[in-house]
PDB file of C-alpha atoms in Angstrom:
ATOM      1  CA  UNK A 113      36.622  23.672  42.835  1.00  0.00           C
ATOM      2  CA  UNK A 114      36.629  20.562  41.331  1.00  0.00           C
ATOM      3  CA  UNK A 115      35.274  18.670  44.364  1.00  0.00           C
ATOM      4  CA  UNK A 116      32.095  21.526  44.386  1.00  0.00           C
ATOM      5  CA  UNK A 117      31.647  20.772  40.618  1.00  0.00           C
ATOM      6  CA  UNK A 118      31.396  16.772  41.081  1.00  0.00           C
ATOM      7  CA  UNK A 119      28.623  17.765  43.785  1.00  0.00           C
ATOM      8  CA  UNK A 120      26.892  19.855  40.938  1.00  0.00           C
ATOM      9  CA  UNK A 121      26.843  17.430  38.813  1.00  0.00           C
ATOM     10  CA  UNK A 122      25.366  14.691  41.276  1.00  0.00           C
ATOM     11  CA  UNK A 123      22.760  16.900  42.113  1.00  0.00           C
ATOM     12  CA  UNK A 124      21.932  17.528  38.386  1.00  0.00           C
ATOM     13  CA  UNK A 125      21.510  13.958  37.923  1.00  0.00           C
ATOM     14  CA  UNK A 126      19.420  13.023  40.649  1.00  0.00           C
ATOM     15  CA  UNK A 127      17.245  16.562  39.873  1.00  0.00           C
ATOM     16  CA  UNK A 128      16.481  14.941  36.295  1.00  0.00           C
ATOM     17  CA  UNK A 129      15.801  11.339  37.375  1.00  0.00           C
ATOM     18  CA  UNK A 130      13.004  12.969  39.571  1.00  0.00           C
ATOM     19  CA  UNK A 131      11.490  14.816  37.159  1.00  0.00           C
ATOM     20  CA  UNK A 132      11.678  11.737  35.227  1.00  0.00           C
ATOM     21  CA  UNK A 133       9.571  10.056  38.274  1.00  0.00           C
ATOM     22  CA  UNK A 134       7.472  12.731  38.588  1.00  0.00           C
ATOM     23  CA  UNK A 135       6.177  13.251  34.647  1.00  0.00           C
ATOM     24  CA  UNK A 136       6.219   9.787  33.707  1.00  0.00           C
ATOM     25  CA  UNK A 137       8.704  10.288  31.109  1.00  0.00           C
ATOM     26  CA  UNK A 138      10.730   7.271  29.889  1.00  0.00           C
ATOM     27  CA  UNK A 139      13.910   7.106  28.424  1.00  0.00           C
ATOM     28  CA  UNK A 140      14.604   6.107  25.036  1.00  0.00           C
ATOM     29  CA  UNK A 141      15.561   2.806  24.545  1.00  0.00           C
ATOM     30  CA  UNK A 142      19.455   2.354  24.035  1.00  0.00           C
ATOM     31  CA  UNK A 143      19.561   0.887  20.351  1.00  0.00           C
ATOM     32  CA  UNK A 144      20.215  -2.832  19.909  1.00  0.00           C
ATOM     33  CA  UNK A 145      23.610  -4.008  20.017  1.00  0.00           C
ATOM     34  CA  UNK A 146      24.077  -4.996  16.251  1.00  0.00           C
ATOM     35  CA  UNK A 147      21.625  -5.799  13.910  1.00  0.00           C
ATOM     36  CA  UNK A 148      21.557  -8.461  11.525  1.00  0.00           C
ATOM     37  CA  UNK A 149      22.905  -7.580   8.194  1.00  0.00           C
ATOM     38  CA  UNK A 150      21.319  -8.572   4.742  1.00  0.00           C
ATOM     39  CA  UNK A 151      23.203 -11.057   3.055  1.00  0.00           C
ATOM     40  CA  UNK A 152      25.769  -9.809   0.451  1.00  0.00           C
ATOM     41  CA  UNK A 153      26.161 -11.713  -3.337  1.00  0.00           C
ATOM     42  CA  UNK A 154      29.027 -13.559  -3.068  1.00  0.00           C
ATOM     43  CA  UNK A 155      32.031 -11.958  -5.377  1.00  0.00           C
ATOM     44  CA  UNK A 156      31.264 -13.963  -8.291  1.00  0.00           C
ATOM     45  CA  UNK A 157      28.506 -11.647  -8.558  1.00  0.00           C
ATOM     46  CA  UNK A 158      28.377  -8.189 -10.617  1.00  0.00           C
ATOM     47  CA  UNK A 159      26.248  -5.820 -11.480  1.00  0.00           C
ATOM     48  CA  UNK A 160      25.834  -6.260 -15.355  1.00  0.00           C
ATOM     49  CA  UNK A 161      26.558  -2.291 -15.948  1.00  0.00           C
ATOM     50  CA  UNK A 162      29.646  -2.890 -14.875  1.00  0.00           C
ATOM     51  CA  UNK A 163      30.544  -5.293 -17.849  1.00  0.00           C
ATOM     52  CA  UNK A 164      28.612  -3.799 -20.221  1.00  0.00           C
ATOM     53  CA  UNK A 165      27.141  -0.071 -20.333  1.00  0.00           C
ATOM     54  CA  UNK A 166      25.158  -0.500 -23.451  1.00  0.00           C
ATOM     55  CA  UNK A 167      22.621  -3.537 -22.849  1.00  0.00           C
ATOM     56  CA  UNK A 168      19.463  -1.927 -21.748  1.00  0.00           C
ATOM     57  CA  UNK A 169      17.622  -2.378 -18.454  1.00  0.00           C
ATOM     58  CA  UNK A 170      14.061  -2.431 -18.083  1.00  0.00           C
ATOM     59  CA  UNK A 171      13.434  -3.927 -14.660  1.00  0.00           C
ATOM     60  CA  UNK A 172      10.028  -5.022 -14.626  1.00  0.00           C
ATOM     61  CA  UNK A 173       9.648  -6.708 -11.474  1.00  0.00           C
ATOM     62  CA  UNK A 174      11.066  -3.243  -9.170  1.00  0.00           C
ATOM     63  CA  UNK A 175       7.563  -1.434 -11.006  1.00  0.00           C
ATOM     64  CA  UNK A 176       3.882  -2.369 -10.537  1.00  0.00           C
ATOM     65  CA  UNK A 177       3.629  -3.853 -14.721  1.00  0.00           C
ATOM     66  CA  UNK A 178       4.281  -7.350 -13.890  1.00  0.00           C
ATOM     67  CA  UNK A 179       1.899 -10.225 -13.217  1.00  0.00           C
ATOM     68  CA  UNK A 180       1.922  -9.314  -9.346  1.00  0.00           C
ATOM     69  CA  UNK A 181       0.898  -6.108 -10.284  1.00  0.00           C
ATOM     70  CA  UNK A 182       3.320  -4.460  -7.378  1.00  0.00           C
ATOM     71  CA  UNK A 183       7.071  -3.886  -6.700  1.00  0.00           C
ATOM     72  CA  UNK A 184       8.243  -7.379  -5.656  1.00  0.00           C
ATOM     73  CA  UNK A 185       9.984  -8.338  -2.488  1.00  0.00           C
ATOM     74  CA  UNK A 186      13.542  -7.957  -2.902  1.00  0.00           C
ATOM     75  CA  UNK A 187      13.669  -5.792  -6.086  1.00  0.00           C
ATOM     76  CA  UNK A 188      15.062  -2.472  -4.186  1.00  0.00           C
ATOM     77  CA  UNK A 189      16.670  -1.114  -6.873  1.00  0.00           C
ATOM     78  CA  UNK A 190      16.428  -1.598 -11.055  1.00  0.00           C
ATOM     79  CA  UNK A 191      19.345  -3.609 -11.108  1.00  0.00           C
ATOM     80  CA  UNK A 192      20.806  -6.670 -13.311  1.00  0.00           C
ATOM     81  CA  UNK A 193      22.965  -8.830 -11.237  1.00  0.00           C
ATOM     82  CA  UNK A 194      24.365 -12.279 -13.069  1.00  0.00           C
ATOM     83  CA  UNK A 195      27.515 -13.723 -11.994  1.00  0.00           C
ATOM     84  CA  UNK A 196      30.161 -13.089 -13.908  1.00  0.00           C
ATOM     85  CA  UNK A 197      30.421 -15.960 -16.658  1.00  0.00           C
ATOM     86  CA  UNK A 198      26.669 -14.991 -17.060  1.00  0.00           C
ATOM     87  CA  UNK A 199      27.598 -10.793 -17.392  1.00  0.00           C
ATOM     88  CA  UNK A 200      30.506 -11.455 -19.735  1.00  0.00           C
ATOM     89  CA  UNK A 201      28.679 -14.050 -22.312  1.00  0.00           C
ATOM     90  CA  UNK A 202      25.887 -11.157 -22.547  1.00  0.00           C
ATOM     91  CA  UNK A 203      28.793  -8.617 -22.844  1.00  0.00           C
ATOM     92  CA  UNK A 204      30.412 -11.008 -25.828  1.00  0.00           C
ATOM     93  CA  UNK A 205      26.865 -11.576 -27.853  1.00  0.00           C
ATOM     94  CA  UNK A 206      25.854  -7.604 -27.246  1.00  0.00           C
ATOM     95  CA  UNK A 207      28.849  -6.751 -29.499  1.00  0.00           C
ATOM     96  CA  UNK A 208      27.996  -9.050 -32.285  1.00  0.00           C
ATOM     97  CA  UNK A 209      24.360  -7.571 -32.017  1.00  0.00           C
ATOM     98  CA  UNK A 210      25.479  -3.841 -31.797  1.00  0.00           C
ATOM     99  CA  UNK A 211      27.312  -4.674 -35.382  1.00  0.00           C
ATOM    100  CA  UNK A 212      24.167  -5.690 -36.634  1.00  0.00           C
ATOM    101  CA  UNK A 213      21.649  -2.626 -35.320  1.00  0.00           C
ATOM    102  CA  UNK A 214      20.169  -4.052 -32.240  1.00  0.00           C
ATOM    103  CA  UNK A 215      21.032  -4.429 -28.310  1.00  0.00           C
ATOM    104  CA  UNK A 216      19.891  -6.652 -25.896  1.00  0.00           C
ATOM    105  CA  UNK A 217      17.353  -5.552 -22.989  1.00  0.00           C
ATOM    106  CA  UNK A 218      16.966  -7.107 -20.148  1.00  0.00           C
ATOM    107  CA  UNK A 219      14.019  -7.511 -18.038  1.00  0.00           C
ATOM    108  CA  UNK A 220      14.977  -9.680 -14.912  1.00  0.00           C
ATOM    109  CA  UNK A 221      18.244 -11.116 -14.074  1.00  0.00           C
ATOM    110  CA  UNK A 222      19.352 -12.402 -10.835  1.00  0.00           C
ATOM    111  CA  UNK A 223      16.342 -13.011  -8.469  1.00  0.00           C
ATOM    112  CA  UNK A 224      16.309 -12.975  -4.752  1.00  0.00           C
ATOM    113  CA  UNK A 225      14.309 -16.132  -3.109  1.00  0.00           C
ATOM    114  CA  UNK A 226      12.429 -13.865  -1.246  1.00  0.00           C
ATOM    115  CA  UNK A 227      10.723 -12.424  -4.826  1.00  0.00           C
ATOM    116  CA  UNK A 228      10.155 -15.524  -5.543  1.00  0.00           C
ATOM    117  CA  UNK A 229       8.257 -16.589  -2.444  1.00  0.00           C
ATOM    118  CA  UNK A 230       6.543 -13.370  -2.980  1.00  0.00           C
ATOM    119  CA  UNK A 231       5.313 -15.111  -6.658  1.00  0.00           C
ATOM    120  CA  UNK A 232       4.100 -18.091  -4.930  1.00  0.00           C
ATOM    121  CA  UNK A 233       1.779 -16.049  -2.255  1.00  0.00           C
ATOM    122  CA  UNK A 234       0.392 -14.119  -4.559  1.00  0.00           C
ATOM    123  CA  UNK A 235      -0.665 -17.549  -6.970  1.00  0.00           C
ATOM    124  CA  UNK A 236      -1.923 -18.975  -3.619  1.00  0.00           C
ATOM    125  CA  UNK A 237      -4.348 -15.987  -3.634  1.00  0.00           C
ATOM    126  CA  UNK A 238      -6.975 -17.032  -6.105  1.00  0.00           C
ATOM    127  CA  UNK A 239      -8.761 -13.375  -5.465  1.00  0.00           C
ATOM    128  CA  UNK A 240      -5.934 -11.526  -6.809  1.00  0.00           C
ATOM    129  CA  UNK A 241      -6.350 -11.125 -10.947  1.00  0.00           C
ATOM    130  CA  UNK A 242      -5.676  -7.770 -11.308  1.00  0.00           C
ATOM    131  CA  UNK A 243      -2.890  -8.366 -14.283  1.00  0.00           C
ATOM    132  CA  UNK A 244      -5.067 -11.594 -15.586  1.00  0.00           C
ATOM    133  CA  UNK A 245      -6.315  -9.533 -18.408  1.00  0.00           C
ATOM    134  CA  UNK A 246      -3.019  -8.891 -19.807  1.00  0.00           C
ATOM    135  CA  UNK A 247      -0.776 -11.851 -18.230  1.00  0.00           C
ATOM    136  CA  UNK A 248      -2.691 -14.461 -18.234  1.00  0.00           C
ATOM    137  CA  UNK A 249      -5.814 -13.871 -19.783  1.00  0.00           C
ATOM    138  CA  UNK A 250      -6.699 -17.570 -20.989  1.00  0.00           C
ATOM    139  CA  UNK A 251      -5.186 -19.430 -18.011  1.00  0.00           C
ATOM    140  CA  UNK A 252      -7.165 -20.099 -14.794  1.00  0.00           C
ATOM    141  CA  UNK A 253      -4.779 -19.076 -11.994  1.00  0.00           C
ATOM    142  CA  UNK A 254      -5.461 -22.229 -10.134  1.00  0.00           C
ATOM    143  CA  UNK A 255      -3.861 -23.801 -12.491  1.00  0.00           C
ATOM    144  CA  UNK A 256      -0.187 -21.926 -11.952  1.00  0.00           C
ATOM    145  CA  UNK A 257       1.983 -24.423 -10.500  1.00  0.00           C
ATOM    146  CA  UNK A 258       0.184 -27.546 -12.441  1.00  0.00           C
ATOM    147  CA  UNK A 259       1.241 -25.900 -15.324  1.00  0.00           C
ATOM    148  CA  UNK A 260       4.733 -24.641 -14.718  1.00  0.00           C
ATOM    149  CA  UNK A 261       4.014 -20.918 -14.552  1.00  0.00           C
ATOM    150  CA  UNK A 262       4.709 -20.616 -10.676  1.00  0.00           C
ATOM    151  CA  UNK A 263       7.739 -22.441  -8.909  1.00  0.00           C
ATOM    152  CA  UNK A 264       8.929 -22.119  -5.505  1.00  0.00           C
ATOM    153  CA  UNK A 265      12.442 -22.267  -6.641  1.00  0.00           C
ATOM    154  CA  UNK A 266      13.588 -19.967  -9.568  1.00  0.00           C
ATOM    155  CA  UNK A 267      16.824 -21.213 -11.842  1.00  0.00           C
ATOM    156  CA  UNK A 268      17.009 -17.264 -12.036  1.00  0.00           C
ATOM    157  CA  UNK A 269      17.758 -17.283  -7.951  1.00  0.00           C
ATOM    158  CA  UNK A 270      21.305 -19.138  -8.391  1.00  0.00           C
ATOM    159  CA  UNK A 271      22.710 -15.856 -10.694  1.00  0.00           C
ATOM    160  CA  UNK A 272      23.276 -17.038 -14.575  1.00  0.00           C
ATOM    161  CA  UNK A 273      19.452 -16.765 -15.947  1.00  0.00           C
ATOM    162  CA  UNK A 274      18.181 -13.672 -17.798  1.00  0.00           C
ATOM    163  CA  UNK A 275      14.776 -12.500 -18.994  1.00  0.00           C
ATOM    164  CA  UNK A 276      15.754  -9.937 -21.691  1.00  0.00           C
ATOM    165  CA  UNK A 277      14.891  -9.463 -25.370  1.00  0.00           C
ATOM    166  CA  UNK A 278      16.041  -7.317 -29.062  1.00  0.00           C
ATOM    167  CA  UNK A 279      15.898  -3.627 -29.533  1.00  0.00           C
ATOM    168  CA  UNK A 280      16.182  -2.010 -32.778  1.00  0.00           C
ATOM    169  CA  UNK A 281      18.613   0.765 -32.618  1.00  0.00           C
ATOM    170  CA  UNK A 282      18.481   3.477 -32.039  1.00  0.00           C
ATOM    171  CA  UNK A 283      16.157   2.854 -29.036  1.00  0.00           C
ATOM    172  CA  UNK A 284      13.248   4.942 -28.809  1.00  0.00           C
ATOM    173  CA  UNK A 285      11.810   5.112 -24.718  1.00  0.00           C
ATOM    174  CA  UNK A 286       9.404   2.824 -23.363  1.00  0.00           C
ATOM    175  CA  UNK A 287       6.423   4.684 -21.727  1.00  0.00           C
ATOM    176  CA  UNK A 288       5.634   3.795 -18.095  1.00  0.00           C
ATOM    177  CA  UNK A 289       2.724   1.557 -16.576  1.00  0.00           C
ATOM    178  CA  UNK A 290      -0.165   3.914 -15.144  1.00  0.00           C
ATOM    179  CA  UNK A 291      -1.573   1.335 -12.426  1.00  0.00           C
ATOM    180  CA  UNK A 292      -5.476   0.587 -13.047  1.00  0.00           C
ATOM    181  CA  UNK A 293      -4.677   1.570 -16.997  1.00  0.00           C
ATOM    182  CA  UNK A 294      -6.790  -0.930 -19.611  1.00  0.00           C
ATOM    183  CA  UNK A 295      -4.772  -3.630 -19.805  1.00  0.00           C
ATOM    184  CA  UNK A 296      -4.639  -5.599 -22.926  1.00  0.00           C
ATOM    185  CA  UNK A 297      -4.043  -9.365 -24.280  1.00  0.00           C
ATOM    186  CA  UNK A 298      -0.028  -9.960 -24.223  1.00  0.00           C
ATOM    187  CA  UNK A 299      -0.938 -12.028 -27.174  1.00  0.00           C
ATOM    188  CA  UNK A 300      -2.537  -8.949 -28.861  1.00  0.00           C
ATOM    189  CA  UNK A 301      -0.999  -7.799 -32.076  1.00  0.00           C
ATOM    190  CA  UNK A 302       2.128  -5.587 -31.132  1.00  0.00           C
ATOM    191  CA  UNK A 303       0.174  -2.511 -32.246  1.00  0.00           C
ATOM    192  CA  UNK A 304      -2.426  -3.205 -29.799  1.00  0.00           C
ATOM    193  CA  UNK A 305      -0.484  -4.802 -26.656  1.00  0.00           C
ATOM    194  CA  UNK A 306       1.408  -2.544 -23.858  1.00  0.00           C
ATOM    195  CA  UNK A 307       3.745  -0.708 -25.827  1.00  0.00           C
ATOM    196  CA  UNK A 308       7.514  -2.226 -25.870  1.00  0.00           C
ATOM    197  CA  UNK A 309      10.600  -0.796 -27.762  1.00  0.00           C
ATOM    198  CA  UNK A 310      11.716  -4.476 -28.210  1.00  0.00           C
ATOM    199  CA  UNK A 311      11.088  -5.981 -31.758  1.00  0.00           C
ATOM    200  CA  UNK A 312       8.140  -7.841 -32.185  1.00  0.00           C
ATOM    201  CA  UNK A 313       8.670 -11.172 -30.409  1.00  0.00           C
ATOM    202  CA  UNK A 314       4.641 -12.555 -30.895  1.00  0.00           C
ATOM    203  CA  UNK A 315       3.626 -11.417 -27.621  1.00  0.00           C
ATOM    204  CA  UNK A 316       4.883  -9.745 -24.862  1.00  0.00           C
ATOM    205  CA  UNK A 317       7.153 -10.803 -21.851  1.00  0.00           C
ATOM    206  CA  UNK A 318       6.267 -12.943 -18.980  1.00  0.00           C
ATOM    207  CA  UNK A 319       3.341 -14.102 -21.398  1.00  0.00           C
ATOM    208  CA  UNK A 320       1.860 -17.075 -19.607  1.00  0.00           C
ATOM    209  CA  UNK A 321       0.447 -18.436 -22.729  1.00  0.00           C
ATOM    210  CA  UNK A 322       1.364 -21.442 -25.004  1.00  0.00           C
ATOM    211  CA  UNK A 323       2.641 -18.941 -28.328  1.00  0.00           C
ATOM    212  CA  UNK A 324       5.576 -18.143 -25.597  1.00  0.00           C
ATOM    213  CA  UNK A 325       6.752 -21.171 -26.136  1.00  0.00           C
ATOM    214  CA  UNK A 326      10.100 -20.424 -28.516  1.00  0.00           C
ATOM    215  CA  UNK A 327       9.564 -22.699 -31.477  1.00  0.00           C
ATOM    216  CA  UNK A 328       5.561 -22.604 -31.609  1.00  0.00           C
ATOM    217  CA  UNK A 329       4.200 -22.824 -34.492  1.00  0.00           C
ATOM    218  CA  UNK A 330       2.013 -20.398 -35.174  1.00  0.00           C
ATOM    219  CA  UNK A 331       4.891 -17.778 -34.305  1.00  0.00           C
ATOM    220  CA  UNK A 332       5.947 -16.951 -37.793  1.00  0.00           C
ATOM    221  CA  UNK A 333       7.403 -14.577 -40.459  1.00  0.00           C
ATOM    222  CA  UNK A 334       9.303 -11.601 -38.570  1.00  0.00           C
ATOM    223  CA  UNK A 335       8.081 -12.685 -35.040  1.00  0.00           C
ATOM    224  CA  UNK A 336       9.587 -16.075 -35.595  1.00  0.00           C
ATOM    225  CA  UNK A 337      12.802 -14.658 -37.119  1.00  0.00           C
ATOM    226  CA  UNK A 338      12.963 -11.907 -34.200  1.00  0.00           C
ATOM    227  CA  UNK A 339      12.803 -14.919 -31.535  1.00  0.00           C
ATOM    228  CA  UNK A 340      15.649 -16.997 -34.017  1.00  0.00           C
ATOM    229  CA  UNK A 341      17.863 -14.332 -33.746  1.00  0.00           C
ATOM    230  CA  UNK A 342      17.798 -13.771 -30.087  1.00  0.00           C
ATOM    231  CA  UNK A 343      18.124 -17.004 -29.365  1.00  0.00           C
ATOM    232  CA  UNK A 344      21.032 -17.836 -31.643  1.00  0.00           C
ATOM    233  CA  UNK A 345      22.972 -14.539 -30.077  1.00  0.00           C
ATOM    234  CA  UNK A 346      22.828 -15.675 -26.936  1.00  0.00           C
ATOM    235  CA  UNK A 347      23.049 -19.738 -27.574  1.00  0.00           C
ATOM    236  CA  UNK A 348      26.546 -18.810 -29.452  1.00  0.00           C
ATOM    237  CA  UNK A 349      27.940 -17.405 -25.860  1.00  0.00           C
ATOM    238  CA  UNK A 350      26.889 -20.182 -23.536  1.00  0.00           C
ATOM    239  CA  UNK A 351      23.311 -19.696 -23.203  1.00  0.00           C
ATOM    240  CA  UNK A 352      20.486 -22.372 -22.749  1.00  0.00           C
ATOM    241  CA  UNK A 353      16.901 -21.426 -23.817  1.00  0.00           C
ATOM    242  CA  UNK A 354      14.169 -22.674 -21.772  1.00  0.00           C
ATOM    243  CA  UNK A 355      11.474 -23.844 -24.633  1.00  0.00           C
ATOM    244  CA  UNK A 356       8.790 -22.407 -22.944  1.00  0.00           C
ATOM    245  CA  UNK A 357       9.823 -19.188 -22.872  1.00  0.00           C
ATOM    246  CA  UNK A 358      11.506 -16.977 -25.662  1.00  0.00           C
ATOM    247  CA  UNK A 359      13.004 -14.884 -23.391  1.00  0.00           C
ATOM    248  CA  UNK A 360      14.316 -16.992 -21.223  1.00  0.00           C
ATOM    249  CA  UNK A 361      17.697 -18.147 -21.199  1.00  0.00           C
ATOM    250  CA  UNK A 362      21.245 -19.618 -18.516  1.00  0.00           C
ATOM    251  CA  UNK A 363      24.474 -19.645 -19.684  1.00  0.00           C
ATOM    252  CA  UNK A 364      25.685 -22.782 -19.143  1.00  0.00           C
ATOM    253  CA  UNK A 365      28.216 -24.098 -16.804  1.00  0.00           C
ATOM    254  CA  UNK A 366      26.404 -22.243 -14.067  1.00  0.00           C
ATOM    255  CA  UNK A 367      28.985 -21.301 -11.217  1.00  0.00           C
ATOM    256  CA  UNK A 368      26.266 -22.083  -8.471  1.00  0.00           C
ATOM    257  CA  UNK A 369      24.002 -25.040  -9.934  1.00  0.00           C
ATOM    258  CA  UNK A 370      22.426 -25.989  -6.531  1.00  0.00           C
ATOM    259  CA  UNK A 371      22.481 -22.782  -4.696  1.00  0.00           C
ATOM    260  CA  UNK A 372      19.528 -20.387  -3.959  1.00  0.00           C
ATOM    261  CA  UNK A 373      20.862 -16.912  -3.091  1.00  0.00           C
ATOM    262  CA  UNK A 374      18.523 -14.405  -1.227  1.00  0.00           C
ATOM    263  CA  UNK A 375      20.531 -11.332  -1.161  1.00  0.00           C
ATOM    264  CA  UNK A 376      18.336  -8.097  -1.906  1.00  0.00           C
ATOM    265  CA  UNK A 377      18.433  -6.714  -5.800  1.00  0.00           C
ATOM    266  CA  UNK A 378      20.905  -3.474  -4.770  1.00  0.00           C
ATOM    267  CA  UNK A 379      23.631  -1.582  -5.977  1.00  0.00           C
ATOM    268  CA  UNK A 380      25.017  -2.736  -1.773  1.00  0.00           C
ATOM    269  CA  UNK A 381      24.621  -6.176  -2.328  1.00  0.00           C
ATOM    270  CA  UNK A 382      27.766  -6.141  -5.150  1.00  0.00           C
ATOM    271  CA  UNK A 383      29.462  -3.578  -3.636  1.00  0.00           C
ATOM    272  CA  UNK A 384      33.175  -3.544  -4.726  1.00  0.00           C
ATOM    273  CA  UNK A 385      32.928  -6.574  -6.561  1.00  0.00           C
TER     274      UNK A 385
END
């Protein structure tokens, strides 16, 4: 029996390869081998939720309301990763700030190299304006990298630099972006700009304009004392400012000064750290 069942099976075999002759069929390709896996954070890295449940997280650049005006390469999900140092200072100033009324929001954190090579193809594309009106409404896009705007390295790509701002407790929501909406000045009065839950910080974030600049002058009164006491929050727990940008800020020693990480923005990529 079990020599007539080996014959069986031959013959079923060599029955299917000629109907395979004889339709044309093909077999489906075996699948590769392996395939190469996306690079991982190393375990310095965490996600900031896992330090600190409370700060708020408005990723901007995993939505279409950003000055690309699309999801950008490497944002999978709305994530903050910082390296640790980084997540803990925040953790350490959000208390002090949660005593007084407010919480911290971030915007971007960590940044994959690939986003930010996606940032410098789109300001090679001089046709592409359709944020100018709200972005950068008063700055030629040519002009970009001449004046500082557009980088092809990001201090946010090594892990320790945040984009985040103040929210008055408690938080009311922030509605979404409809794409093709009116956009408006991020300059505009606050009443009149893309509505934000943050305090009033002079104009809005990732404002390529000169009033983004921290200590400008003409950003006074409530704006001026909104952007002081941000900045003092964090500066207290490590944190540098960059002057051009109120919002801007690296804590300081950075556990990777010189290194450029390009791991995807995903819940995967600090697995089990």
């Amino acid at each position: 029996m079990t020599g007539l069942a080996s014959v069986f099976r031959t013959l079923a075999v060599t029955a299917a390869a000629g109907l395979l002759a004889v339709t044309g069929a093909v077999a489906a390709p075996a699948p590769p081998a392996s395939a190469t896996p996306e690079p991982k954070a190393p375990p310095e890295f965490v996600a900031l939720n896992s330090v600190d449940r409370t700060i708020l997280q408005e990723m901007r650049y995993t939505t279409p309301h950003n000055f690309v005006g699309e999801p950008v390469d490497g944002y999978r999900q709305p994530l903050c990763i910082l390296t640790r140092p980084a997540a803990e200072a925040l953790h350490r100033a959000q208390v002090r700030l949660l005593a007084r009324g407010y919480t911290l929001k971030v915007y971007d954190c960590y940044r994959p190299q690939r986003a930010v090579d996606h940032f410098v193809r789109w300001a090679k594309d001089l046709g592409d304006e359709r944020m100018k009106e709200e972005f950068y409404p008063l700055v030629d896009k040519s002009r970009l990298f001449a004046d500082g705007y557009i980088a092809e390295k990001s201090g946010h790509s090594r892990g320790s630099t945040v984009d985040l701002t103040i929210v008055r407790l408690p938080a009311s929501p922030t509605r979404a972006y409809v794409p093709g909406e009116q956009l408006v000045e991020c300059f505009a009065p606050r009443s009149e700009r893309f509505p934000d839950n943050s305090v009033d910080m002079g104009t809005g974030y990732d404002c390529f304009d000169t009033l983004s600049h921290t200590d400008d002058p003409r950003i006074q009164g409530v704006q001026r004392a909104n952007r002081q006491l941000l900045k003092s929050a964090l500066v207290e727990q490590g944190f540098v400012n960059l002057p051009e940008e109120w919002w801007h800020f690296t804590f300081k020693p950075e556990p990777f000064p010189s290194t450029f990480f390009d791991f995807p923005v995903a819940r995967r990529s600090v697995a089990g750290h």
